Tab-separated table of C-alpha atoms in Angstrom:
chain	number	residue	atom	x	y	z
A	1	MET	CA	103.229	-62.662	87.146
A	2	SER	CA	103.365	-66.407	87.647
A	3	ALA	CA	106.643	-68.289	87.536
A	4	GLU	CA	105.038	-71.314	85.808
A	5	GLY	CA	105.614	-72.122	82.169
A	6	PRO	CA	104.218	-69.965	79.336
A	7	VAL	CA	100.474	-69.970	78.770
A	8	VAL	CA	101.059	-69.799	75.015
A	9	ARG	CA	104.091	-70.944	73.040
A	10	PHE	CA	104.836	-70.709	69.347
A	11	GLU	CA	107.692	-72.860	68.137
A	12	HIS	CA	109.126	-72.054	64.667
A	13	VAL	CA	105.671	-71.208	63.266
A	14	THR	CA	105.603	-70.428	59.560
A	15	VAL	CA	102.451	-69.484	57.585
A	16	GLN	CA	102.796	-69.351	53.816
A	17	PHE	CA	100.098	-67.898	51.526
A	18	PRO	CA	100.479	-67.810	47.729
A	19	GLY	CA	103.161	-65.227	47.101
A	20	VAL	CA	103.252	-64.107	50.700
A	21	LEU	CA	105.244	-65.406	53.706
A	22	ALA	CA	102.954	-64.094	56.440
A	23	ASN	CA	104.848	-65.671	59.378
A	24	ASP	CA	108.525	-66.626	59.045
A	25	ASP	CA	109.867	-69.082	61.644
A	26	VAL	CA	108.263	-67.337	64.665
A	27	SER	CA	109.066	-68.582	68.159
A	28	LEU	CA	107.409	-66.771	71.068
A	29	ASP	CA	106.383	-67.403	74.683
A	30	ILE	CA	103.532	-65.490	76.337
A	31	ARG	CA	103.190	-65.635	80.091
A	32	ARG	CA	100.209	-66.055	82.291
A	33	GLY	CA	98.996	-62.803	83.927
A	34	GLU	CA	100.649	-60.366	81.586
A	35	VAL	CA	99.639	-57.799	79.027
A	36	PHE	CA	101.660	-58.707	75.943
A	37	ALA	CA	101.699	-56.178	73.077
A	38	LEU	CA	102.372	-57.330	69.510
A	39	VAL	CA	103.331	-54.453	67.199
A	40	GLY	CA	104.398	-54.076	63.592
A	41	GLU	CA	103.385	-52.524	60.322
A	42	ASN	CA	100.309	-53.609	58.407
A	43	GLY	CA	101.067	-56.920	56.789
A	44	ALA	CA	103.824	-57.711	59.304
A	45	GLY	CA	102.045	-60.940	60.348
A	46	LYS	CA	100.627	-59.979	63.757
A	47	SER	CA	97.009	-60.880	63.093
A	48	THR	CA	98.012	-64.041	61.177
A	49	LEU	CA	100.001	-65.296	64.184
A	50	MET	CA	97.050	-64.621	66.524
A	51	ASN	CA	94.730	-66.303	64.058
A	52	VAL	CA	96.937	-69.404	64.427
A	53	LEU	CA	96.380	-69.195	68.188
A	54	TYR	CA	92.641	-68.760	67.837
A	55	GLY	CA	92.368	-71.590	65.297
A	56	LEU	CA	91.390	-69.478	62.289
A	57	GLN	CA	94.673	-70.241	60.461
A	58	LYS	CA	96.687	-73.464	60.191
A	59	PRO	CA	100.480	-73.093	60.372
A	60	THR	CA	102.358	-74.304	57.361
A	61	LEU	CA	105.209	-75.364	59.652
A	62	GLY	CA	105.954	-75.333	63.381
A	63	SER	CA	103.884	-76.042	66.457
A	64	LEU	CA	101.620	-74.285	68.942
A	65	TRP	CA	101.306	-75.016	72.699
A	66	ILE	CA	98.493	-73.713	74.933
A	67	LYS	CA	98.780	-74.192	78.720
A	68	GLY	CA	101.448	-76.857	78.282
A	69	ARG	CA	99.467	-78.855	75.728
A	70	LYS	CA	100.598	-79.264	72.146
A	71	ILE	CA	97.858	-78.328	69.706
A	72	GLY	CA	97.033	-80.707	66.895
A	73	PRO	CA	96.086	-79.963	63.242
A	74	ARG	CA	92.344	-79.965	64.001
A	75	HIS	CA	92.627	-76.795	66.107
A	76	ASP	CA	89.789	-74.377	65.374
A	77	PRO	CA	88.011	-71.526	67.197
A	78	LEU	CA	85.679	-73.920	69.072
A	79	ARG	CA	88.661	-75.817	70.449
A	80	ALA	CA	90.485	-72.556	71.157
A	81	MET	CA	87.526	-71.260	73.175
A	82	ALA	CA	87.297	-74.614	75.039
A	83	MET	CA	90.949	-74.068	76.095
A	84	GLY	CA	90.178	-70.603	77.300
A	85	VAL	CA	91.371	-68.487	74.305
A	86	GLY	CA	89.053	-65.684	73.195
A	87	MET	CA	89.528	-63.115	70.439
A	88	VAL	CA	87.929	-59.731	69.867
A	89	HIS	CA	88.450	-58.903	66.231
A	90	GLN	CA	89.041	-55.430	64.787
A	91	HIS	CA	85.810	-55.771	62.866
A	92	PHE	CA	83.217	-57.048	65.328
A	93	LYS	CA	81.407	-60.354	64.880
A	94	LEU	CA	78.046	-59.366	66.258
A	95	VAL	CA	74.414	-59.725	65.026
A	96	PRO	CA	73.113	-56.153	64.855
A	97	SER	CA	69.437	-57.063	65.219
A	98	PHE	CA	70.017	-59.122	68.361
A	99	THR	CA	70.050	-57.767	71.869
A	100	VAL	CA	73.175	-57.546	74.004
A	101	ALA	CA	72.219	-60.651	75.959
A	102	GLN	CA	71.362	-62.618	72.833
A	103	ASN	CA	74.739	-61.788	71.247
A	104	ILE	CA	76.729	-62.751	74.372
A	105	VAL	CA	75.002	-66.108	74.910
A	106	LEU	CA	74.767	-66.986	71.200
A	107	GLY	CA	75.585	-70.677	70.747
A	108	MET	CA	75.451	-71.211	74.544
A	109	GLU	CA	71.801	-70.206	75.094
A	110	PRO	CA	70.267	-71.130	78.527
A	111	LYS	CA	67.200	-73.312	78.153
A	112	ARG	CA	63.939	-73.846	80.047
A	113	ARG	CA	62.972	-77.466	80.295
A	114	GLY	CA	65.847	-78.229	77.980
A	115	LEU	CA	63.953	-76.867	74.988
A	116	PHE	CA	63.088	-73.213	75.168
A	117	TYR	CA	65.360	-70.131	75.260
A	118	ASP	CA	65.404	-68.724	78.784
A	119	GLN	CA	65.593	-64.992	78.260
A	120	LYS	CA	65.343	-64.093	81.962
A	121	ARG	CA	68.254	-66.351	82.794
A	122	ALA	CA	70.284	-65.019	79.883
A	123	ASP	CA	69.706	-61.398	81.034
A	124	HIS	CA	70.592	-62.346	84.602
A	125	ASP	CA	73.774	-64.217	83.650
A	126	VAL	CA	74.970	-61.391	81.371
A	127	ARG	CA	74.305	-58.736	83.975
A	128	ALA	CA	76.200	-60.774	86.550
A	129	LEU	CA	79.088	-61.252	84.186
A	130	GLY	CA	79.261	-57.502	83.474
A	131	GLU	CA	79.243	-56.674	87.197
A	132	ARG	CA	81.909	-59.253	87.856
A	133	PHE	CA	84.310	-57.794	85.338
A	134	GLY	CA	83.313	-54.150	85.691
A	135	LEU	CA	81.695	-54.053	82.260
A	136	PRO	CA	78.073	-53.027	82.910
A	137	VAL	CA	75.653	-53.351	79.926
A	138	ASN	CA	71.903	-53.023	79.309
A	139	THR	CA	71.026	-56.538	78.274
A	140	ALA	CA	67.922	-55.507	76.404
A	141	ASP	CA	69.622	-52.982	74.103
A	142	THR	CA	69.782	-53.823	70.384
A	143	VAL	CA	73.467	-54.122	69.458
A	144	GLY	CA	73.081	-52.311	66.104
A	145	GLU	CA	71.969	-49.181	67.971
A	146	LEU	CA	74.955	-49.104	70.378
A	147	SER	CA	78.037	-46.962	70.066
A	148	VAL	CA	81.176	-48.662	68.735
A	149	GLY	CA	82.677	-48.599	72.238
A	150	LEU	CA	79.690	-50.424	73.727
A	151	GLN	CA	79.721	-52.914	70.886
A	152	GLN	CA	83.343	-53.720	71.731
A	153	ARG	CA	82.294	-54.206	75.369
A	154	VAL	CA	79.732	-56.773	74.182
A	155	GLU	CA	82.487	-58.575	72.218
A	156	ILE	CA	84.679	-58.736	75.296
A	157	LEU	CA	81.863	-60.047	77.430
A	158	LYS	CA	81.045	-62.648	74.800
A	159	ALA	CA	84.613	-63.970	75.046
A	160	LEU	CA	84.522	-63.909	78.845
A	161	HIS	CA	81.181	-65.691	78.893
A	162	ARG	CA	82.864	-68.526	77.037
A	163	GLY	CA	85.452	-68.850	79.779
A	164	ALA	CA	88.372	-66.974	78.132
A	165	ASP	CA	91.435	-66.419	80.328
A	166	VAL	CA	93.649	-65.618	77.370
A	167	LEU	CA	92.101	-62.663	75.568
A	168	ILE	CA	93.356	-61.456	72.144
A	169	LEU	CA	92.400	-57.853	71.343
A	170	ASP	CA	93.013	-56.943	67.698
A	171	GLU	CA	93.406	-53.150	67.336
A	172	PRO	CA	90.942	-52.592	70.214
A	173	THR	CA	91.224	-48.804	70.242
A	174	ALA	CA	91.043	-48.220	66.473
A	175	VAL	CA	87.364	-47.356	66.789
A	176	LEU	CA	87.307	-45.786	70.263
A	177	THR	CA	87.303	-42.238	71.537
A	178	PRO	CA	89.946	-41.165	74.056
A	179	HIS	CA	87.399	-41.611	76.907
A	180	GLU	CA	86.387	-45.047	75.712
A	181	THR	CA	90.066	-45.996	75.356
A	182	ASP	CA	90.719	-44.977	78.986
A	183	GLU	CA	87.778	-47.125	80.113
A	184	LEU	CA	89.044	-50.143	78.099
A	185	PHE	CA	92.550	-49.718	79.664
A	186	GLU	CA	91.009	-49.796	83.121
A	187	VAL	CA	89.153	-52.979	82.263
A	188	ILE	CA	92.326	-54.643	80.917
A	189	ARG	CA	94.364	-53.668	84.004
A	190	ARG	CA	91.568	-54.940	86.287
A	191	ILE	CA	91.070	-58.390	84.601
A	192	VAL	CA	94.828	-58.963	84.552
A	193	ALA	CA	95.494	-57.830	88.101
A	194	GLU	CA	92.361	-59.252	89.768
A	195	LYS	CA	91.507	-62.263	87.569
A	196	GLY	CA	95.046	-63.335	86.555
A	197	MET	CA	94.101	-63.262	82.859
A	198	THR	CA	96.539	-62.892	79.958
A	199	VAL	CA	95.794	-60.141	77.433
A	200	ILE	CA	97.444	-60.063	73.993
A	201	LEU	CA	97.204	-56.624	72.455
A	202	ILE	CA	97.653	-56.218	68.742
A	203	THR	CA	98.133	-52.486	68.100
A	204	HIS	CA	99.928	-49.838	66.110
A	205	LYS	CA	99.680	-47.207	68.823
A	206	LEU	CA	102.945	-47.131	70.685
A	207	GLY	CA	101.686	-44.785	73.368
A	208	GLU	CA	99.180	-47.471	74.318
A	209	VAL	CA	101.901	-50.092	74.355
A	210	MET	CA	104.013	-48.042	76.743
A	211	ALA	CA	101.027	-47.286	79.020
A	212	LEU	CA	99.551	-50.743	79.213
A	213	SER	CA	101.856	-53.631	78.385
A	214	ASP	CA	104.415	-55.616	80.407
A	215	ARG	CA	106.318	-56.835	77.323
A	216	VAL	CA	106.228	-56.069	73.663
A	217	GLY	CA	107.015	-58.182	70.602
A	218	VAL	CA	107.973	-56.433	67.367
A	219	MET	CA	107.291	-57.969	63.961
A	220	ARG	CA	108.418	-56.936	60.520
A	221	ARG	CA	107.722	-58.678	57.224
A	222	GLY	CA	106.647	-61.833	58.966
A	223	LYS	CA	109.587	-62.154	61.331
A	224	LEU	CA	109.641	-61.610	65.052
A	225	LEU	CA	112.535	-59.150	65.493
A	226	GLY	CA	112.536	-59.324	69.299
A	227	VAL	CA	110.675	-59.205	72.577
A	228	LEU	CA	111.485	-56.380	74.986
A	229	PRO	CA	110.335	-55.505	78.520
A	230	THR	CA	108.216	-52.372	78.022
A	231	ALA	CA	109.897	-50.626	80.916
A	232	GLU	CA	113.266	-51.003	79.106
A	233	THR	CA	112.366	-49.404	75.765
A	234	ASP	CA	110.654	-46.402	74.320
A	235	GLU	CA	108.415	-45.384	71.392
A	236	ARG	CA	111.252	-44.298	69.090
A	237	VAL	CA	113.131	-47.623	69.492
A	238	LEU	CA	109.916	-49.593	68.793
A	239	ALA	CA	109.006	-47.450	65.842
A	240	ALA	CA	112.437	-47.893	64.294
A	241	MET	CA	112.246	-51.674	64.754
A	242	MET	CA	108.783	-51.770	63.187
A	243	VAL	CA	109.607	-49.856	60.006
A	244	GLY	CA	113.329	-50.378	59.686
A	245	ARG	CA	114.122	-46.650	59.960
A	246	ASP	CA	113.721	-43.733	62.339
A	247	VAL	CA	110.174	-42.387	62.446
A	248	ILE	CA	109.872	-38.809	63.741
A	249	PHE	CA	106.492	-37.198	64.260
A	250	ASP	CA	107.242	-33.454	64.268
A	251	GLU	CA	104.620	-30.713	64.401
A	252	LEU	CA	103.109	-30.431	60.933
A	253	ARG	CA	100.505	-27.638	61.169
A	254	GLU	CA	102.344	-24.934	59.227
A	255	GLY	CA	100.268	-23.696	56.357
A	256	ALA	CA	98.847	-20.603	54.718
A	257	PRO	CA	95.120	-21.005	54.085
A	258	GLY	CA	93.744	-18.920	51.231
A	259	GLU	CA	90.875	-16.440	51.492
A	260	GLN	CA	88.552	-18.371	49.154
A	261	VAL	CA	85.819	-20.355	50.905
A	262	VAL	CA	85.571	-23.547	48.883
A	263	LEU	CA	83.222	-25.634	51.053
A	264	ALA	CA	80.449	-23.991	53.126
A	265	VAL	CA	77.843	-25.640	55.330
A	266	ARG	CA	75.050	-23.437	56.557
A	267	GLY	CA	72.351	-24.478	59.072
A	268	LEU	CA	72.715	-28.133	58.080
A	269	ALA	CA	70.250	-30.524	59.684
A	270	ALA	CA	69.748	-34.283	59.181
A	271	LYS	CA	68.358	-37.346	60.941
A	272	ASP	CA	70.039	-40.602	61.750
A	273	ASP	CA	68.922	-44.076	60.643
A	274	ARG	CA	66.324	-44.207	63.443
A	275	GLY	CA	64.753	-40.930	62.334
A	276	LEU	CA	66.148	-38.961	65.266
A	277	PRO	CA	67.907	-35.576	64.852
A	278	ALA	CA	71.646	-36.188	64.321
A	279	VAL	CA	72.913	-32.914	62.785
A	280	ARG	CA	71.324	-29.785	64.168
A	281	GLY	CA	72.051	-26.418	62.577
A	282	VAL	CA	75.729	-26.916	61.749
A	283	ASP	CA	77.640	-23.994	60.245
A	284	LEU	CA	81.233	-24.341	59.057
A	285	THR	CA	83.528	-23.284	56.235
A	286	VAL	CA	86.707	-24.696	54.749
A	287	HIS	CA	89.057	-22.433	52.794
A	288	ALA	CA	91.376	-23.409	50.005
A	289	GLY	CA	94.682	-24.715	51.429
A	290	GLU	CA	93.125	-25.361	54.885
A	291	ILE	CA	92.395	-28.379	57.077
A	292	VAL	CA	89.413	-28.026	59.381
A	293	GLY	CA	89.304	-30.778	61.988
A	294	VAL	CA	86.010	-32.062	63.488
A	295	CYS	CA	86.350	-33.712	66.834
A	296	GLY	CA	83.718	-35.279	69.076
A	297	VAL	CA	82.832	-38.447	70.872
A	298	GLU	CA	81.728	-40.993	68.239
A	299	GLY	CA	77.983	-40.929	67.551
A	300	ASN	CA	77.509	-37.162	67.852
A	301	GLY	CA	76.729	-36.481	64.228
A	302	GLN	CA	80.099	-36.783	62.507
A	303	THR	CA	79.028	-39.629	60.275
A	304	GLU	CA	75.763	-37.961	59.267
A	305	LEU	CA	77.537	-34.678	58.630
A	306	THR	CA	79.942	-36.215	56.094
A	307	GLU	CA	77.180	-38.285	54.469
A	308	CYS	CA	75.071	-35.155	53.970
A	309	ILE	CA	77.976	-33.313	52.350
A	310	MET	CA	78.552	-36.285	49.961
A	311	GLY	CA	74.844	-36.608	49.084
A	312	MET	CA	74.648	-39.992	50.833
A	313	ARG	CA	72.079	-38.836	53.363
A	314	PRO	CA	69.050	-36.528	52.811
A	315	GLN	CA	69.100	-33.188	54.610
A	316	THR	CA	66.166	-31.888	56.645
A	317	GLY	CA	67.442	-28.300	56.498
A	318	GLY	CA	70.280	-26.057	55.553
A	319	THR	CA	72.635	-25.968	52.551
A	320	VAL	CA	76.012	-27.268	51.386
A	321	THR	CA	77.824	-25.104	48.786
A	322	LEU	CA	80.871	-25.814	46.695
A	323	ASN	CA	82.582	-22.601	45.439
A	324	GLY	CA	79.279	-20.789	45.989
A	325	ARG	CA	77.206	-23.380	44.142
A	326	ASP	CA	74.471	-25.172	46.098
A	327	ILE	CA	75.013	-28.936	45.969
A	328	SER	CA	72.556	-29.856	48.712
A	329	ARG	CA	70.282	-31.933	46.484
A	330	HIS	CA	72.905	-33.394	44.126
A	331	THR	CA	73.600	-37.084	43.876
A	332	PRO	CA	76.864	-38.567	45.193
A	333	ARG	CA	78.054	-39.136	41.662
A	334	ALA	CA	77.323	-35.511	40.700
A	335	ILE	CA	79.066	-34.181	43.848
A	336	ARG	CA	82.178	-36.245	43.105
A	337	ALA	CA	82.137	-35.090	39.502
A	338	MET	CA	82.081	-31.443	40.732
A	339	GLY	CA	85.282	-32.017	42.641
A	340	VAL	CA	84.691	-33.541	46.061
A	341	SER	CA	86.559	-36.695	47.050
A	342	TRP	CA	85.633	-38.778	50.043
A	343	ILE	CA	87.452	-41.160	52.327
A	344	PRO	CA	84.697	-42.773	54.396
A	345	GLU	CA	85.119	-44.019	57.977
A	346	ASP	CA	84.045	-47.545	57.150
A	347	ARG	CA	86.449	-48.869	54.603
A	348	LEU	CA	84.794	-52.253	54.316
A	349	SER	CA	81.137	-51.322	53.655
A	350	THR	CA	81.618	-47.932	51.986
A	351	GLY	CA	85.191	-47.436	50.889
A	352	LEU	CA	85.886	-50.629	49.015
A	353	SER	CA	84.274	-53.501	47.125
A	354	ALA	CA	85.806	-56.400	49.007
A	355	LYS	CA	85.088	-58.861	46.175
A	356	ALA	CA	86.522	-56.673	43.443
A	357	THR	CA	90.269	-56.788	42.770
A	358	VAL	CA	92.723	-54.256	44.093
A	359	THR	CA	93.151	-52.943	40.582
A	360	GLU	CA	89.385	-52.521	40.137
A	361	ASN	CA	89.106	-50.660	43.423
A	362	LEU	CA	91.909	-48.262	42.486
A	363	LEU	CA	90.143	-47.575	39.182
A	364	VAL	CA	86.681	-46.769	40.551
A	365	GLY	CA	85.566	-43.361	39.189
A	366	LYS	CA	87.986	-43.564	36.282
A	367	GLN	CA	86.861	-46.808	34.673
A	368	ARG	CA	84.991	-45.024	31.903
A	369	GLN	CA	87.890	-42.748	30.926
A	370	PRO	CA	89.261	-43.441	27.435
A	371	ALA	CA	92.589	-44.624	28.860
A	372	PHE	CA	90.795	-47.536	30.511
A	373	SER	CA	87.716	-48.099	28.389
A	374	LEU	CA	87.426	-48.226	24.575
A	375	LEU	CA	84.122	-46.654	23.581
A	376	GLY	CA	82.791	-47.411	27.015
A	377	ILE	CA	82.578	-51.074	26.116
A	378	HIS	CA	86.028	-52.700	26.005
A	379	TYR	CA	88.056	-52.782	29.210
A	380	ARG	CA	91.724	-51.817	28.632
A	381	ARG	CA	93.124	-54.311	31.119
A	382	ARG	CA	96.809	-53.689	30.424
A	383	ASN	CA	96.435	-49.882	30.969
A	384	ALA	CA	94.393	-50.513	34.150
A	385	ARG	CA	97.035	-52.826	35.595
A	386	ARG	CA	99.833	-50.395	34.707
A	387	TYR	CA	97.973	-47.525	36.374
A	388	ALA	CA	97.168	-49.582	39.505
A	389	ALA	CA	100.781	-50.732	39.788
A	390	LYS	CA	101.912	-47.127	39.697
A	391	LEU	CA	99.510	-46.100	42.518
A	392	ALA	CA	100.423	-49.193	44.529
A	393	GLU	CA	104.059	-48.275	44.333
A	394	GLU	CA	103.468	-44.632	45.204
A	395	PHE	CA	101.242	-45.475	48.192
A	396	ASP	CA	103.177	-48.559	49.257
A	397	ILE	CA	100.140	-50.877	48.971
A	398	ARG	CA	101.384	-54.344	49.947
A	399	SER	CA	99.406	-57.215	48.541
A	400	GLY	CA	99.800	-60.750	47.222
A	401	GLY	CA	98.857	-59.385	43.825
A	402	LEU	CA	96.808	-56.491	42.429
A	403	GLU	CA	94.428	-58.961	40.757
A	404	LEU	CA	93.463	-60.532	44.068
A	405	PRO	CA	90.274	-59.390	45.830
A	406	ALA	CA	90.604	-56.344	48.089
A	407	ALA	CA	89.365	-58.560	50.908
A	408	SER	CA	92.797	-60.212	50.858
A	409	LEU	CA	94.489	-56.958	52.010
A	410	SER	CA	95.276	-56.096	55.564
A	411	GLY	CA	93.221	-53.302	57.079
A	412	GLY	CA	95.999	-50.760	56.641
A	413	ASN	CA	96.546	-51.663	53.027
A	414	MET	CA	92.808	-51.362	52.378
A	415	GLN	CA	93.023	-47.868	53.760
A	416	LYS	CA	95.987	-46.970	51.570
A	417	THR	CA	94.043	-48.277	48.529
A	418	ILE	CA	91.172	-45.898	49.264
A	419	LEU	CA	93.571	-42.989	49.825
A	420	ALA	CA	95.441	-43.728	46.616
A	421	ARG	CA	92.193	-43.731	44.616
A	422	GLU	CA	90.712	-40.646	46.165
A	423	PHE	CA	93.901	-38.586	46.139
A	424	SER	CA	94.418	-39.404	42.450
A	425	PHE	CA	91.431	-37.279	41.453
A	426	ASP	CA	93.145	-33.991	42.435
A	427	SER	CA	89.786	-32.726	43.707
A	428	PRO	CA	89.593	-29.212	45.197
A	429	VAL	CA	87.802	-30.667	48.243
A	430	LEU	CA	88.607	-33.696	50.361
A	431	VAL	CA	86.241	-35.011	52.988
A	432	ILE	CA	88.245	-37.417	55.142
A	433	SER	CA	86.925	-39.569	57.966
A	434	GLN	CA	89.237	-41.531	60.258
A	435	PRO	CA	92.136	-41.667	57.737
A	436	THR	CA	94.497	-43.663	59.959
A	437	ARG	CA	92.125	-45.922	61.902
A	438	GLY	CA	93.807	-49.295	62.250
A	439	VAL	CA	96.926	-48.181	60.351
A	440	ASP	CA	100.489	-48.758	61.482
A	441	ILE	CA	102.889	-46.046	62.593
A	442	GLY	CA	104.952	-45.947	59.379
A	443	ALA	CA	101.791	-45.688	57.263
A	444	ILE	CA	100.343	-43.009	59.555
A	445	GLU	CA	103.400	-40.853	58.944
A	446	PHE	CA	103.084	-41.422	55.221
A	447	ILE	CA	99.320	-40.674	55.164
A	448	HIS	CA	99.764	-37.476	57.178
A	449	GLU	CA	102.419	-36.326	54.737
A	450	LYS	CA	100.086	-36.991	51.786
A	451	ILE	CA	97.247	-35.102	53.458
A	452	LEU	CA	99.515	-32.141	54.028
A	453	GLU	CA	100.774	-32.260	50.445
A	454	LYS	CA	97.123	-31.906	49.342
A	455	ARG	CA	96.505	-28.981	51.679
A	456	ASN	CA	99.730	-27.286	50.585
A	457	ALA	CA	98.604	-27.721	46.970
A	458	GLY	CA	95.471	-25.677	47.735
A	459	CYS	CA	92.992	-28.446	48.555
A	460	ALA	CA	90.192	-27.635	51.133
A	461	ILE	CA	90.101	-30.536	53.628
A	462	LEU	CA	87.454	-31.432	56.168
A	463	LEU	CA	88.991	-33.962	58.532
A	464	VAL	CA	86.943	-36.016	60.941
A	465	SER	CA	88.930	-38.148	63.395
A	466	ALA	CA	88.537	-39.756	66.797
A	467	ASP	CA	92.324	-39.403	67.263
A	468	LEU	CA	92.977	-36.071	69.026
A	469	ASP	CA	96.705	-36.354	68.346
A	470	GLU	CA	95.970	-36.557	64.647
A	471	LEU	CA	93.617	-33.585	64.702
A	472	PHE	CA	96.072	-31.465	66.691
A	473	ARG	CA	98.874	-32.389	64.417
A	474	LEU	CA	97.161	-31.664	61.092
A	475	SER	CA	94.382	-29.109	61.572
A	476	ASP	CA	94.571	-25.371	60.944
A	477	ARG	CA	91.284	-24.969	62.754
A	478	LEU	CA	89.212	-27.256	65.009
A	479	VAL	CA	85.446	-27.474	65.718
A	480	THR	CA	83.913	-29.700	68.358
A	481	LEU	CA	80.624	-31.511	67.753
A	482	TYR	CA	78.255	-32.617	70.498
A	483	GLU	CA	74.785	-34.038	69.902
A	484	GLY	CA	74.895	-32.767	66.346
A	485	GLN	CA	75.798	-29.202	67.200
A	486	ILE	CA	79.051	-27.316	67.100
A	487	THR	CA	80.044	-26.412	70.666
A	488	GLY	CA	83.395	-24.758	70.036
A	489	ARG	CA	85.662	-23.299	67.314
A	490	PHE	CA	89.374	-23.052	67.847
A	491	GLU	CA	92.535	-21.992	66.055
A	492	ALA	CA	95.302	-24.603	66.039
A	493	GLY	CA	97.437	-24.414	69.160
A	494	SER	CA	94.877	-22.373	71.121
A	495	ILE	CA	93.484	-25.215	73.266
A	496	ASP	CA	94.770	-28.361	74.958
A	497	LYS	CA	93.332	-31.856	74.843
A	498	GLN	CA	91.824	-31.793	78.327
A	499	GLU	CA	89.986	-28.585	77.638
A	500	ILE	CA	88.764	-29.659	74.185
A	501	GLY	CA	87.404	-32.840	75.797
A	502	TYR	CA	85.190	-30.591	77.884
A	503	TYR	CA	83.613	-29.146	74.731
A	504	MET	CA	83.371	-32.617	73.081
A	505	THR	CA	81.149	-33.857	75.916
A	506	GLY	CA	78.930	-30.862	76.093
A	507	GLY	CA	80.440	-29.586	79.339
A	508	ARG	CA	80.162	-25.946	78.231
A	509	GLN	CA	76.475	-26.295	77.506
A	510	LYS	CA	75.858	-28.058	80.855
A	511	GLU	CA	77.713	-25.317	82.686
A	512	ALA	CA	75.609	-22.633	80.948
A	513	ARG	CA	72.353	-24.452	81.942
A	514	LYS	CA	73.486	-24.536	85.580
A	515	ALA	CA	74.253	-20.793	85.456
């Protein structure tokens, strides 16, 4: 690590939004050639502070220095990139219909004769960049057809193509599988050690902080509580600083599933958006008072499986039954009315209406009930607000106001809004995908407790997650999914993570073929 001055310095930075003090007098130095982790609960101010650095947010008070130069009020992302600051956002900023190369060179396209887009040169430059940083990509692939992990790789290469030597990664592993996470960590270690870059890691996952970072800054309610050398702290200390109390993740699997099969999937088959087989002959059951976990590398049919169960995707074969009744051809509205609640993996496009208020999002599915609608015509606003305030308090939804758009919420508070709404239906079946993706450690503990409360009350829960720790902690049974097929079925506690990874990647099938 260099002995020169800090590459980034925040001096008494304050960011004030209406009703919210997002950053409260933050002073922080970040050194060249280090991995600096910034942790805190959702709404603690981490992303806001980094948005100041990247030029997306103006500070209300205070000053910012980059590479010894004081930054003026006209700082914006273009100026940040010109100074070597790049940012990979939690929700990627890519054009799905463009190729990998087109996305990476967008805005900096190489030209032939100064006029025409030079595709060959773009492909060559992107390939060379990928080789240089150990991030190989197929330049001709369409980004919308790539896995989430590869899309993130494109985002990182896009920042590097623009000359970034200070790279901000906002919740970079929230959408990655364990294998993809390991690959990302190797990339981060390499670019820091070999290229002397600075990486700022915004994350909730303390295990990643301990494994990867040199120093860690802890934020709570807009304040920077302290900066600690990672080697001199541990996860429990950081968790307590983040949430203001001890956070203890004990084993939570105890339960007594009933004998009644509530949800049954038999021979289910479906195609993906490209018309290719995505779910191939899946059989599974979920009993009352049971959590069945589905694990697999992302893109192996998990999304299509849950969409078929919820009536969001047509089936090409098989059946889905609820308490013995075939619901395979029912509409999503009918399936929900019969008692299936759904927490989708994509909270922005499927779980919420970003333009609607927090109150309106909490009310979806109940807006026609007499308590909230007089004769189906008149909106009982006062009742709706009272109801929303009660759910917001119960689920600790932190916002600048329940009448603000849901888009104003942090990612974790968006997730808690969806959970609050879906859990309020008291449905006999819950289909849950990625419940704690991008959620802070205190909220994870809270969400897990709520899921277990539902299970212990007799709810049948199908849980899809890319987080093996989460699946191991919550599930009564586990199934592994590979290329749309179930490759293994396990009772909780009967298999370790390394072995289950073997089934997740089709290793058992490959071994059988060799034999």
